[in-house]
Amino acid sequence: MTTDPSICPLCQSQNRCSVLQGKSIEQCWCRSQAFPSKVVLELAVSTERVNPLLESKSCLCQACIKALKQQEDTQQYKRID
């Protein structure tokens, strides 16, 4: 199975990665984004039954990162690391 690096592996939307658009990493939205812990990402994978995110060559989109971070912050996921 080939993975499209421009598609978020969680929601299948465009991830809008600046690097894939030929820009520098400094221009990407991810540079100013707060990310959830690795544990939260692993839980999202097991809950959603999607391809392993941490093995993926694709970035998550900003909406998925924000949603996972919000879930972590409101303790819907209990951080154990």
PDB file of N, CA, C and O in Angstrom:
ATOM      1  N   MET A   1       0.833  -1.186   0.000  1.00  0.00           N
ATOM      2  CA  MET A   1       0.000   0.000   0.000  1.00  0.00           C
ATOM      3  C   MET A   1       0.877   1.248   0.000  1.00  0.00           C
ATOM      4  O   MET A   1       1.758   1.397   0.819  1.00  0.00           O
ATOM      5  N   THR A   2       0.647   2.156  -0.917  1.00  0.00           N
ATOM      6  CA  THR A   2       1.388   3.399  -1.006  1.00  0.00           C
ATOM      7  C   THR A   2       0.656   4.491  -0.243  1.00  0.00           C
ATOM      8  O   THR A   2      -0.556   4.626  -0.353  1.00  0.00           O
ATOM      9  N   THR A   3       1.409   5.260   0.515  1.00  0.00           N
ATOM     10  CA  THR A   3       0.832   6.338   1.296  1.00  0.00           C
ATOM     11  C   THR A   3       1.079   7.662   0.596  1.00  0.00           C
ATOM     12  O   THR A   3       2.190   7.935   0.163  1.00  0.00           O
ATOM     13  N   ASP A   4       0.055   8.482   0.477  1.00  0.00           N
ATOM     14  CA  ASP A   4       0.199   9.822  -0.089  1.00  0.00           C
ATOM     15  C   ASP A   4       0.675  10.743   1.031  1.00  0.00           C
ATOM     16  O   ASP A   4      -0.050  10.965   1.997  1.00  0.00           O
ATOM     17  N   PRO A   5       1.885  11.291   0.952  1.00  0.00           N
ATOM     18  CA  PRO A   5       2.419  12.111   2.038  1.00  0.00           C
ATOM     19  C   PRO A   5       1.674  13.430   2.255  1.00  0.00           C
ATOM     20  O   PRO A   5       1.866  14.075   3.278  1.00  0.00           O
ATOM     21  N   SER A   6       0.796  13.807   1.327  1.00  0.00           N
ATOM     22  CA  SER A   6       0.044  15.054   1.497  1.00  0.00           C
ATOM     23  C   SER A   6      -1.304  14.838   2.190  1.00  0.00           C
ATOM     24  O   SER A   6      -2.045  15.784   2.422  1.00  0.00           O
ATOM     25  N   ILE A   7      -1.607  13.582   2.540  1.00  0.00           N
ATOM     26  CA  ILE A   7      -2.882  13.236   3.161  1.00  0.00           C
ATOM     27  C   ILE A   7      -2.677  12.864   4.624  1.00  0.00           C
ATOM     28  O   ILE A   7      -1.814  12.059   4.964  1.00  0.00           O
ATOM     29  N   CYS A   8      -3.479  13.437   5.499  1.00  0.00           N
ATOM     30  CA  CYS A   8      -3.446  13.118   6.927  1.00  0.00           C
ATOM     31  C   CYS A   8      -3.845  11.649   7.103  1.00  0.00           C
ATOM     32  O   CYS A   8      -4.917  11.243   6.644  1.00  0.00           O
ATOM     33  N   PRO A   9      -3.017  10.847   7.765  1.00  0.00           N
ATOM     34  CA  PRO A   9      -3.356   9.432   7.920  1.00  0.00           C
ATOM     35  C   PRO A   9      -4.523   9.177   8.875  1.00  0.00           C
ATOM     36  O   PRO A   9      -5.078   8.092   8.892  1.00  0.00           O
ATOM     37  N   LEU A  10      -4.928  10.186   9.632  1.00  0.00           N
ATOM     38  CA  LEU A  10      -6.035  10.004  10.568  1.00  0.00           C
ATOM     39  C   LEU A  10      -7.384  10.325   9.943  1.00  0.00           C
ATOM     40  O   LEU A  10      -8.305   9.523   9.990  1.00  0.00           O
ATOM     41  N   CYS A  11      -7.505  11.493   9.285  1.00  0.00           N
ATOM     42  CA  CYS A  11      -8.815  11.906   8.747  1.00  0.00           C
ATOM     43  C   CYS A  11      -8.896  11.871   7.219  1.00  0.00           C
ATOM     44  O   CYS A  11      -9.954  12.103   6.652  1.00  0.00           O
ATOM     45  N   GLN A  12      -7.779  11.622   6.567  1.00  0.00           N
ATOM     46  CA  GLN A  12      -7.699  11.544   5.102  1.00  0.00           C
ATOM     47  C   GLN A  12      -7.900  12.889   4.405  1.00  0.00           C
ATOM     48  O   GLN A  12      -8.194  12.936   3.223  1.00  0.00           O
ATOM     49  N   SER A  13      -7.729  14.001   5.120  1.00  0.00           N
ATOM     50  CA  SER A  13      -7.778  15.341   4.519  1.00  0.00           C
ATOM     51  C   SER A  13      -6.362  15.766   4.122  1.00  0.00           C
ATOM     52  O   SER A  13      -5.383  15.146   4.525  1.00  0.00           O
ATOM     53  N   GLN A  14      -6.262  16.837   3.368  1.00  0.00           N
ATOM     54  CA  GLN A  14      -4.954  17.402   3.031  1.00  0.00           C
ATOM     55  C   GLN A  14      -4.272  17.874   4.319  1.00  0.00           C
ATOM     56  O   GLN A  14      -4.897  18.522   5.150  1.00  0.00           O
ATOM     57  N   ASN A  15      -2.991  17.547   4.486  1.00  0.00           N
ATOM     58  CA  ASN A  15      -2.288  17.972   5.697  1.00  0.00           C
ATOM     59  C   ASN A  15      -1.613  19.342   5.559  1.00  0.00           C
ATOM     60  O   ASN A  15      -1.159  19.908   6.525  1.00  0.00           O
ATOM     61  N   ARG A  16      -1.566  19.862   4.373  1.00  0.00           N
ATOM     62  CA  ARG A  16      -1.029  21.194   4.084  1.00  0.00           C
ATOM     63  C   ARG A  16       0.410  21.396   4.589  1.00  0.00           C
ATOM     64  O   ARG A  16       0.775  22.437   5.110  1.00  0.00           O
ATOM     65  N   CYS A  17       1.225  20.375   4.397  1.00  0.00           N
ATOM     66  CA  CYS A  17       2.630  20.438   4.795  1.00  0.00           C
ATOM     67  C   CYS A  17       3.376  21.392   3.863  1.00  0.00           C
ATOM     68  O   CYS A  17       3.378  21.205   2.650  1.00  0.00           O
ATOM     69  N   SER A  18       4.010  22.399   4.435  1.00  0.00           N
ATOM     70  CA  SER A  18       4.749  23.380   3.630  1.00  0.00           C
ATOM     71  C   SER A  18       5.922  22.754   2.894  1.00  0.00           C
ATOM     72  O   SER A  18       6.237  23.144   1.779  1.00  0.00           O
ATOM     73  N   VAL A  19       6.571  21.801   3.521  1.00  0.00           N
ATOM     74  CA  VAL A  19       7.722  21.155   2.893  1.00  0.00           C
ATOM     75  C   VAL A  19       7.295  20.449   1.612  1.00  0.00           C
ATOM     76  O   VAL A  19       7.973  20.530   0.588  1.00  0.00           O
ATOM     77  N   LEU A  20       6.145  19.782   1.644  1.00  0.00           N
ATOM     78  CA  LEU A  20       5.639  19.112   0.448  1.00  0.00           C
ATOM     79  C   LEU A  20       5.233  20.102  -0.639  1.00  0.00           C
ATOM     80  O   LEU A  20       5.156  19.748  -1.813  1.00  0.00           O
ATOM     81  N   GLN A  21       4.977  21.340  -0.240  1.00  0.00           N
ATOM     82  CA  GLN A  21       4.615  22.383  -1.197  1.00  0.00           C
ATOM     83  C   GLN A  21       5.836  23.153  -1.687  1.00  0.00           C
ATOM     84  O   GLN A  21       5.712  24.174  -2.345  1.00  0.00           O
ATOM     85  N   GLY A  22       7.037  22.658  -1.344  1.00  0.00           N
ATOM     86  CA  GLY A  22       8.273  23.279  -1.812  1.00  0.00           C
ATOM     87  C   GLY A  22       8.744  24.450  -0.968  1.00  0.00           C
ATOM     88  O   GLY A  22       9.649  25.172  -1.371  1.00  0.00           O
ATOM     89  N   LYS A  23       8.151  24.643   0.204  1.00  0.00           N
ATOM     90  CA  LYS A  23       8.560  25.728   1.098  1.00  0.00           C
ATOM     91  C   LYS A  23       9.442  25.162   2.201  1.00  0.00           C
ATOM     92  O   LYS A  23       9.582  23.959   2.352  1.00  0.00           O
ATOM     93  N   SER A  24      10.003  26.040   3.007  1.00  0.00           N
ATOM     94  CA  SER A  24      10.855  25.586   4.104  1.00  0.00           C
ATOM     95  C   SER A  24      10.002  25.162   5.303  1.00  0.00           C
ATOM     96  O   SER A  24       8.847  25.574   5.439  1.00  0.00           O
ATOM     97  N   ILE A  25      10.588  24.358   6.166  1.00  0.00           N
ATOM     98  CA  ILE A  25       9.897  23.904   7.366  1.00  0.00           C
ATOM     99  C   ILE A  25       9.537  25.089   8.269  1.00  0.00           C
ATOM    100  O   ILE A  25       8.532  25.056   8.973  1.00  0.00           O
ATOM    101  N   GLU A  26      10.307  26.148   8.210  1.00  0.00           N
ATOM    102  CA  GLU A  26      10.023  27.330   9.024  1.00  0.00           C
ATOM    103  C   GLU A  26       8.698  27.986   8.635  1.00  0.00           C
ATOM    104  O   GLU A  26       8.105  28.717   9.420  1.00  0.00           O
ATOM    105  N   GLN A  27       8.205  27.735   7.432  1.00  0.00           N
ATOM    106  CA  GLN A  27       6.949  28.312   6.970  1.00  0.00           C
ATOM    107  C   GLN A  27       5.735  27.438   7.274  1.00  0.00           C
ATOM    108  O   GLN A  27       4.609  27.830   7.010  1.00  0.00           O
ATOM    109  N   CYS A  28       5.960  26.270   7.829  1.00  0.00           N
ATOM    110  CA  CYS A  28       4.858  25.338   8.044  1.00  0.00           C
ATOM    111  C   CYS A  28       4.071  25.683   9.313  1.00  0.00           C
ATOM    112  O   CYS A  28       4.631  26.158  10.301  1.00  0.00           O
ATOM    113  N   TRP A  29       2.777  25.398   9.279  1.00  0.00           N
ATOM    114  CA  TRP A  29       1.898  25.643  10.421  1.00  0.00           C
ATOM    115  C   TRP A  29       2.356  24.855  11.645  1.00  0.00           C
ATOM    116  O   TRP A  29       2.130  25.284  12.781  1.00  0.00           O
ATOM    117  N   CYS A  30       3.027  23.735  11.432  1.00  0.00           N
ATOM    118  CA  CYS A  30       3.406  22.871  12.556  1.00  0.00           C
ATOM    119  C   CYS A  30       4.450  23.495  13.473  1.00  0.00           C
ATOM    120  O   CYS A  30       4.583  23.090  14.617  1.00  0.00           O
ATOM    121  N   ARG A  31       5.170  24.489  12.979  1.00  0.00           N
ATOM    122  CA  ARG A  31       6.219  25.126  13.782  1.00  0.00           C
ATOM    123  C   ARG A  31       5.667  25.858  14.998  1.00  0.00           C
ATOM    124  O   ARG A  31       6.371  26.026  15.985  1.00  0.00           O
ATOM    125  N   SER A  32       4.420  26.279  14.943  1.00  0.00           N
ATOM    126  CA  SER A  32       3.839  27.011  16.079  1.00  0.00           C
ATOM    127  C   SER A  32       2.729  26.221  16.763  1.00  0.00           C
ATOM    128  O   SER A  32       1.969  26.771  17.549  1.00  0.00           O
ATOM    129  N   GLN A  33       2.646  24.942  16.470  1.00  0.00           N
ATOM    130  CA  GLN A  33       1.566  24.097  16.984  1.00  0.00           C
ATOM    131  C   GLN A  33       2.013  23.337  18.227  1.00  0.00           C
ATOM    132  O   GLN A  33       3.123  22.835  18.283  1.00  0.00           O
ATOM    133  N   ALA A  34       1.136  23.242  19.211  1.00  0.00           N
ATOM    134  CA  ALA A  34       1.370  22.387  20.372  1.00  0.00           C
ATOM    135  C   ALA A  34       0.908  20.982  20.013  1.00  0.00           C
ATOM    136  O   ALA A  34      -0.210  20.801  19.534  1.00  0.00           O
ATOM    137  N   PHE A  35       1.766  20.001  20.212  1.00  0.00           N
ATOM    138  CA  PHE A  35       1.462  18.627  19.831  1.00  0.00           C
ATOM    139  C   PHE A  35       1.123  17.779  21.051  1.00  0.00           C
ATOM    140  O   PHE A  35       1.675  17.987  22.126  1.00  0.00           O
ATOM    141  N   PRO A  36       0.236  16.812  20.873  1.00  0.00           N
ATOM    142  CA  PRO A  36      -0.057  15.878  21.958  1.00  0.00           C
ATOM    143  C   PRO A  36       1.111  14.909  22.146  1.00  0.00           C
ATOM    144  O   PRO A  36       1.978  14.789  21.282  1.00  0.00           O
ATOM    145  N   SER A  37       1.102  14.227  23.259  1.00  0.00           N
ATOM    146  CA  SER A  37       2.160  13.260  23.539  1.00  0.00           C
ATOM    147  C   SER A  37       2.069  12.057  22.607  1.00  0.00           C
ATOM    148  O   SER A  37       1.032  11.803  21.985  1.00  0.00           O
ATOM    149  N   LYS A  38       3.142  11.306  22.542  1.00  0.00           N
ATOM    150  CA  LYS A  38       3.192  10.093  21.723  1.00  0.00           C
ATOM    151  C   LYS A  38       2.130   9.098  22.189  1.00  0.00           C
ATOM    152  O   LYS A  38       1.523   8.409  21.373  1.00  0.00           O
ATOM    153  N   VAL A  39       1.871   9.046  23.473  1.00  0.00           N
ATOM    154  CA  VAL A  39       0.860   8.136  24.014  1.00  0.00           C
ATOM    155  C   VAL A  39      -0.515   8.463  23.445  1.00  0.00           C
ATOM    156  O   VAL A  39      -1.275   7.569  23.066  1.00  0.00           O
ATOM    157  N   VAL A  40      -0.841   9.732  23.351  1.00  0.00           N
ATOM    158  CA  VAL A  40      -2.133  10.154  22.802  1.00  0.00           C
ATOM    159  C   VAL A  40      -2.236   9.741  21.338  1.00  0.00           C
ATOM    160  O   VAL A  40      -3.275   9.253  20.896  1.00  0.00           O
ATOM    161  N   LEU A  41      -1.160   9.919  20.591  1.00  0.00           N
ATOM    162  CA  LEU A  41      -1.166   9.511  19.182  1.00  0.00           C
ATOM    163  C   LEU A  41      -1.364   8.003  19.058  1.00  0.00           C
ATOM    164  O   LEU A  41      -2.124   7.539  18.215  1.00  0.00           O
ATOM    165  N   GLU A  42      -0.693   7.237  19.902  1.00  0.00           N
ATOM    166  CA  GLU A  42      -0.852   5.785  19.870  1.00  0.00           C
ATOM    167  C   GLU A  42      -2.278   5.374  20.228  1.00  0.00           C
ATOM    168  O   GLU A  42      -2.845   4.464  19.629  1.00  0.00           O
ATOM    169  N   LEU A  43      -2.885   6.048  21.202  1.00  0.00           N
ATOM    170  CA  LEU A  43      -4.267   5.760  21.571  1.00  0.00           C
ATOM    171  C   LEU A  43      -5.223   6.101  20.430  1.00  0.00           C
ATOM    172  O   LEU A  43      -6.187   5.383  20.190  1.00  0.00           O
ATOM    173  N   ALA A  44      -4.956   7.184  19.731  1.00  0.00           N
ATOM    174  CA  ALA A  44      -5.793   7.567  18.592  1.00  0.00           C
ATOM    175  C   ALA A  44      -5.748   6.492  17.523  1.00  0.00           C
ATOM    176  O   ALA A  44      -6.769   6.161  16.921  1.00  0.00           O
ATOM    177  N   VAL A  45      -4.585   5.936  17.311  1.00  0.00           N
ATOM    178  CA  VAL A  45      -4.433   4.870  16.320  1.00  0.00           C
ATOM    179  C   VAL A  45      -5.258   3.658  16.724  1.00  0.00           C
ATOM    180  O   VAL A  45      -6.025   3.122  15.935  1.00  0.00           O
ATOM    181  N   SER A  46      -5.129   3.227  17.968  1.00  0.00           N
ATOM    182  CA  SER A  46      -5.847   2.018  18.393  1.00  0.00           C
ATOM    183  C   SER A  46      -7.351   2.253  18.450  1.00  0.00           C
ATOM    184  O   SER A  46      -8.135   1.366  18.137  1.00  0.00           O
ATOM    185  N   THR A  47      -7.772   3.461  18.814  1.00  0.00           N
ATOM    186  CA  THR A  47      -9.189   3.779  18.885  1.00  0.00           C
ATOM    187  C   THR A  47      -9.820   3.866  17.506  1.00  0.00           C
ATOM    188  O   THR A  47     -10.906   3.358  17.266  1.00  0.00           O
ATOM    189  N   GLU A  48      -9.146   4.505  16.567  1.00  0.00           N
ATOM    190  CA  GLU A  48      -9.685   4.736  15.225  1.00  0.00           C
ATOM    191  C   GLU A  48      -9.438   3.556  14.285  1.00  0.00           C
ATOM    192  O   GLU A  48      -9.991   3.510  13.198  1.00  0.00           O
ATOM    193  N   ARG A  49      -8.590   2.643  14.699  1.00  0.00           N
ATOM    194  CA  ARG A  49      -8.237   1.496  13.858  1.00  0.00           C
ATOM    195  C   ARG A  49      -7.749   1.944  12.470  1.00  0.00           C
ATOM    196  O   ARG A  49      -8.212   1.486  11.441  1.00  0.00           O
ATOM    197  N   VAL A  50      -6.817   2.880  12.478  1.00  0.00           N
ATOM    198  CA  VAL A  50      -6.227   3.362  11.236  1.00  0.00           C
ATOM    199  C   VAL A  50      -4.811   2.809  11.114  1.00  0.00           C
ATOM    200  O   VAL A  50      -4.283   2.216  12.052  1.00  0.00           O
ATOM    201  N   ASN A  51      -4.198   3.026   9.969  1.00  0.00           N
ATOM    202  CA  ASN A  51      -2.812   2.620   9.791  1.00  0.00           C
ATOM    203  C   ASN A  51      -1.957   3.273  10.868  1.00  0.00           C
ATOM    204  O   ASN A  51      -2.220   4.417  11.260  1.00  0.00           O
ATOM    205  N   PRO A  52      -0.938   2.590  11.341  1.00  0.00           N
ATOM    206  CA  PRO A  52      -0.119   3.149  12.429  1.00  0.00           C
ATOM    207  C   PRO A  52       0.435   4.528  12.090  1.00  0.00           C
ATOM    208  O   PRO A  52       1.227   4.683  11.176  1.00  0.00           O
ATOM    209  N   LEU A  53       0.022   5.528  12.846  1.00  0.00           N
ATOM    210  CA  LEU A  53       0.457   6.900  12.593  1.00  0.00           C
ATOM    211  C   LEU A  53       1.953   7.066  12.772  1.00  0.00           C
ATOM    212  O   LEU A  53       2.594   7.797  12.039  1.00  0.00           O
ATOM    213  N   LEU A  54       2.487   6.420  13.763  1.00  0.00           N
ATOM    214  CA  LEU A  54       3.895   6.624  14.059  1.00  0.00           C
ATOM    215  C   LEU A  54       4.801   5.946  13.046  1.00  0.00           C
ATOM    216  O   LEU A  54       5.977   6.216  12.996  1.00  0.00           O
ATOM    217  N   GLU A  55       4.257   5.088  12.208  1.00  0.00           N
ATOM    218  CA  GLU A  55       5.005   4.445  11.136  1.00  0.00           C
ATOM    219  C   GLU A  55       4.780   5.181   9.812  1.00  0.00           C
ATOM    220  O   GLU A  55       5.444   4.927   8.828  1.00  0.00           O
ATOM    221  N   SER A  56       3.825   6.084   9.785  1.00  0.00           N
ATOM    222  CA  SER A  56       3.424   6.759   8.561  1.00  0.00           C
ATOM    223  C   SER A  56       4.486   7.752   8.099  1.00  0.00           C
ATOM    224  O   SER A  56       5.204   8.337   8.902  1.00  0.00           O
ATOM    225  N   LYS A  57       4.549   7.940   6.806  1.00  0.00           N
ATOM    226  CA  LYS A  57       5.429   8.954   6.218  1.00  0.00           C
ATOM    227  C   LYS A  57       4.668  10.256   5.995  1.00  0.00           C
ATOM    228  O   LYS A  57       5.186  11.191   5.415  1.00  0.00           O
ATOM    229  N   SER A  58       3.426  10.319   6.440  1.00  0.00           N
ATOM    230  CA  SER A  58       2.575  11.490   6.246  1.00  0.00           C
ATOM    231  C   SER A  58       2.373  12.241   7.550  1.00  0.00           C
ATOM    232  O   SER A  58       2.248  11.640   8.609  1.00  0.00           O
ATOM    233  N   CYS A  59       2.303  13.550   7.442  1.00  0.00           N
ATOM    234  CA  CYS A  59       2.014  14.387   8.606  1.00  0.00           C
ATOM    235  C   CYS A  59       0.515  14.377   8.894  1.00  0.00           C
ATOM    236  O   CYS A  59      -0.299  14.272   7.981  1.00  0.00           O
ATOM    237  N   LEU A  60       0.172  14.539  10.157  1.00  0.00           N
ATOM    238  CA  LEU A  60      -1.223  14.774  10.514  1.00  0.00           C
ATOM    239  C   LEU A  60      -1.591  16.184  10.098  1.00  0.00           C
ATOM    240  O   LEU A  60      -0.726  17.054   9.990  1.00  0.00           O
ATOM    241  N   CYS A  61      -2.869  16.437   9.903  1.00  0.00           N
ATOM    242  CA  CYS A  61      -3.313  17.795   9.571  1.00  0.00           C
ATOM    243  C   CYS A  61      -3.463  18.613  10.859  1.00  0.00           C
ATOM    244  O   CYS A  61      -3.502  18.070  11.969  1.00  0.00           O
ATOM    245  N   GLN A  62      -3.568  19.905  10.707  1.00  0.00           N
ATOM    246  CA  GLN A  62      -3.678  20.805  11.854  1.00  0.00           C
ATOM    247  C   GLN A  62      -4.944  20.535  12.663  1.00  0.00           C
ATOM    248  O   GLN A  62      -4.918  20.558  13.884  1.00  0.00           O
ATOM    249  N   ALA A  63      -6.048  20.227  12.004  1.00  0.00           N
ATOM    250  CA  ALA A  63      -7.304  19.966  12.717  1.00  0.00           C
ATOM    251  C   ALA A  63      -7.193  18.729  13.606  1.00  0.00           C
ATOM    252  O   ALA A  63      -7.661  18.738  14.751  1.00  0.00           O
ATOM    253  N   CYS A  64      -6.563  17.673  13.113  1.00  0.00           N
ATOM    254  CA  CYS A  64      -6.404  16.458  13.919  1.00  0.00           C
ATOM    255  C   CYS A  64      -5.463  16.694  15.088  1.00  0.00           C
ATOM    256  O   CYS A  64      -5.720  16.238  16.211  1.00  0.00           O
ATOM    257  N   ILE A  65      -4.366  17.410  14.855  1.00  0.00           N
ATOM    258  CA  ILE A  65      -3.432  17.725  15.941  1.00  0.00           C
ATOM    259  C   ILE A  65      -4.140  18.529  17.019  1.00  0.00           C
ATOM    260  O   ILE A  65      -4.023  18.239  18.207  1.00  0.00           O
ATOM    261  N   LYS A  66      -4.898  19.544  16.616  1.00  0.00           N
ATOM    262  CA  LYS A  66      -5.621  20.373  17.595  1.00  0.00           C
ATOM    263  C   LYS A  66      -6.636  19.550  18.382  1.00  0.00           C
ATOM    264  O   LYS A  66      -6.764  19.698  19.594  1.00  0.00           O
ATOM    265  N   ALA A  67      -7.362  18.677  17.690  1.00  0.00           N
ATOM    266  CA  ALA A  67      -8.374  17.852  18.367  1.00  0.00           C
ATOM    267  C   ALA A  67      -7.729  16.900  19.367  1.00  0.00           C
ATOM    268  O   ALA A  67      -8.220  16.746  20.493  1.00  0.00           O
ATOM    269  N   LEU A  68      -6.635  16.261  18.978  1.00  0.00           N
ATOM    270  CA  LEU A  68      -5.948  15.344  19.881  1.00  0.00           C
ATOM    271  C   LEU A  68      -5.342  16.083  21.070  1.00  0.00           C
ATOM    272  O   LEU A  68      -5.396  15.602  22.202  1.00  0.00           O
ATOM    273  N   LYS A  69      -4.788  17.260  20.823  1.00  0.00           N
ATOM    274  CA  LYS A  69      -4.208  18.059  21.908  1.00  0.00           C
ATOM    275  C   LYS A  69      -5.308  18.504  22.870  1.00  0.00           C
ATOM    276  O   LYS A  69      -5.126  18.474  24.093  1.00  0.00           O
ATOM    277  N   GLN A  70      -6.450  18.896  22.337  1.00  0.00           N
ATOM    278  CA  GLN A  70      -7.566  19.309  23.187  1.00  0.00           C
ATOM    279  C   GLN A  70      -8.063  18.131  24.036  1.00  0.00           C
ATOM    280  O   GLN A  70      -8.349  18.281  25.215  1.00  0.00           O
ATOM    281  N   GLN A  71      -8.145  16.949  23.437  1.00  0.00           N
ATOM    282  CA  GLN A  71      -8.555  15.764  24.185  1.00  0.00           C
ATOM    283  C   GLN A  71      -7.563  15.468  25.300  1.00  0.00           C
ATOM    284  O   GLN A  71      -7.947  15.140  26.426  1.00  0.00           O
ATOM    285  N   GLU A  72      -6.279  15.615  24.996  1.00  0.00           N
ATOM    286  CA  GLU A  72      -5.255  15.398  26.018  1.00  0.00           C
ATOM    287  C   GLU A  72      -5.388  16.440  27.131  1.00  0.00           C
ATOM    288  O   GLU A  72      -5.340  16.100  28.315  1.00  0.00           O
ATOM    289  N   ASP A  73      -5.553  17.698  26.750  1.00  0.00           N
ATOM    290  CA  ASP A  73      -5.640  18.781  27.730  1.00  0.00           C
ATOM    291  C   ASP A  73      -6.863  18.671  28.631  1.00  0.00           C
ATOM    292  O   ASP A  73      -6.835  19.097  29.775  1.00  0.00           O
ATOM    293  N   THR A  74      -7.949  18.119  28.101  1.00  0.00           N
ATOM    294  CA  THR A  74      -9.154  17.956  28.912  1.00  0.00           C
ATOM    295  C   THR A  74      -9.182  16.571  29.565  1.00  0.00           C
ATOM    296  O   THR A  74     -10.208  16.163  30.099  1.00  0.00           O
ATOM    297  N   GLN A  75      -8.064  15.879  29.474  1.00  0.00           N
ATOM    298  CA  GLN A  75      -7.849  14.587  30.122  1.00  0.00           C
ATOM    299  C   GLN A  75      -8.791  13.498  29.649  1.00  0.00           C
ATOM    300  O   GLN A  75      -9.124  12.586  30.397  1.00  0.00           O
ATOM    301  N   GLN A  76      -9.240  13.598  28.411  1.00  0.00           N
ATOM    302  CA  GLN A  76      -9.968  12.470  27.844  1.00  0.00           C
ATOM    303  C   GLN A  76      -8.989  11.325  27.599  1.00  0.00           C
ATOM    304  O   GLN A  76      -9.384  10.170  27.554  1.00  0.00           O
ATOM    305  N   TYR A  77      -7.722  11.683  27.448  1.00  0.00           N
ATOM    306  CA  TYR A  77      -6.651  10.708  27.413  1.00  0.00           C
ATOM    307  C   TYR A  77      -5.798  10.983  28.638  1.00  0.00           C
ATOM    308  O   TYR A  77      -5.420  12.112  28.889  1.00  0.00           O
ATOM    309  N   LYS A  78      -5.490   9.976  29.408  1.00  0.00           N
ATOM    310  CA  LYS A  78      -4.657  10.158  30.579  1.00  0.00           C
ATOM    311  C   LYS A  78      -3.199   9.962  30.173  1.00  0.00           C
ATOM    312  O   LYS A  78      -2.814   8.901  29.693  1.00  0.00           O
ATOM    313  N   ARG A  79      -2.410  10.989  30.350  1.00  0.00           N
ATOM    314  CA  ARG A  79      -1.001  10.938  29.991  1.00  0.00           C
ATOM    315  C   ARG A  79      -0.236  10.106  31.016  1.00  0.00           C
ATOM    316  O   ARG A  79      -0.359  10.342  32.215  1.00  0.00           O
ATOM    317  N   ILE A  80       0.536   9.145  30.527  1.00  0.00           N
ATOM    318  CA  ILE A  80       1.269   8.277  31.438  1.00  0.00           C
ATOM    319  C   ILE A  80       2.774   8.335  31.210  1.00  0.00           C
ATOM    320  O   ILE A  80       3.516   7.608  31.849  1.00  0.00           O
ATOM    321  N   ASP A  81       3.238   9.198  30.315  1.00  0.00           N
ATOM    322  CA  ASP A  81       4.689   9.261  30.090  1.00  0.00           C
ATOM    323  C   ASP A  81       5.333  10.389  30.840  1.00  0.00           C
ATOM    324  O   ASP A  81       4.789  11.197  31.462  1.00  0.00           O
TER     325      ASP A  81
END
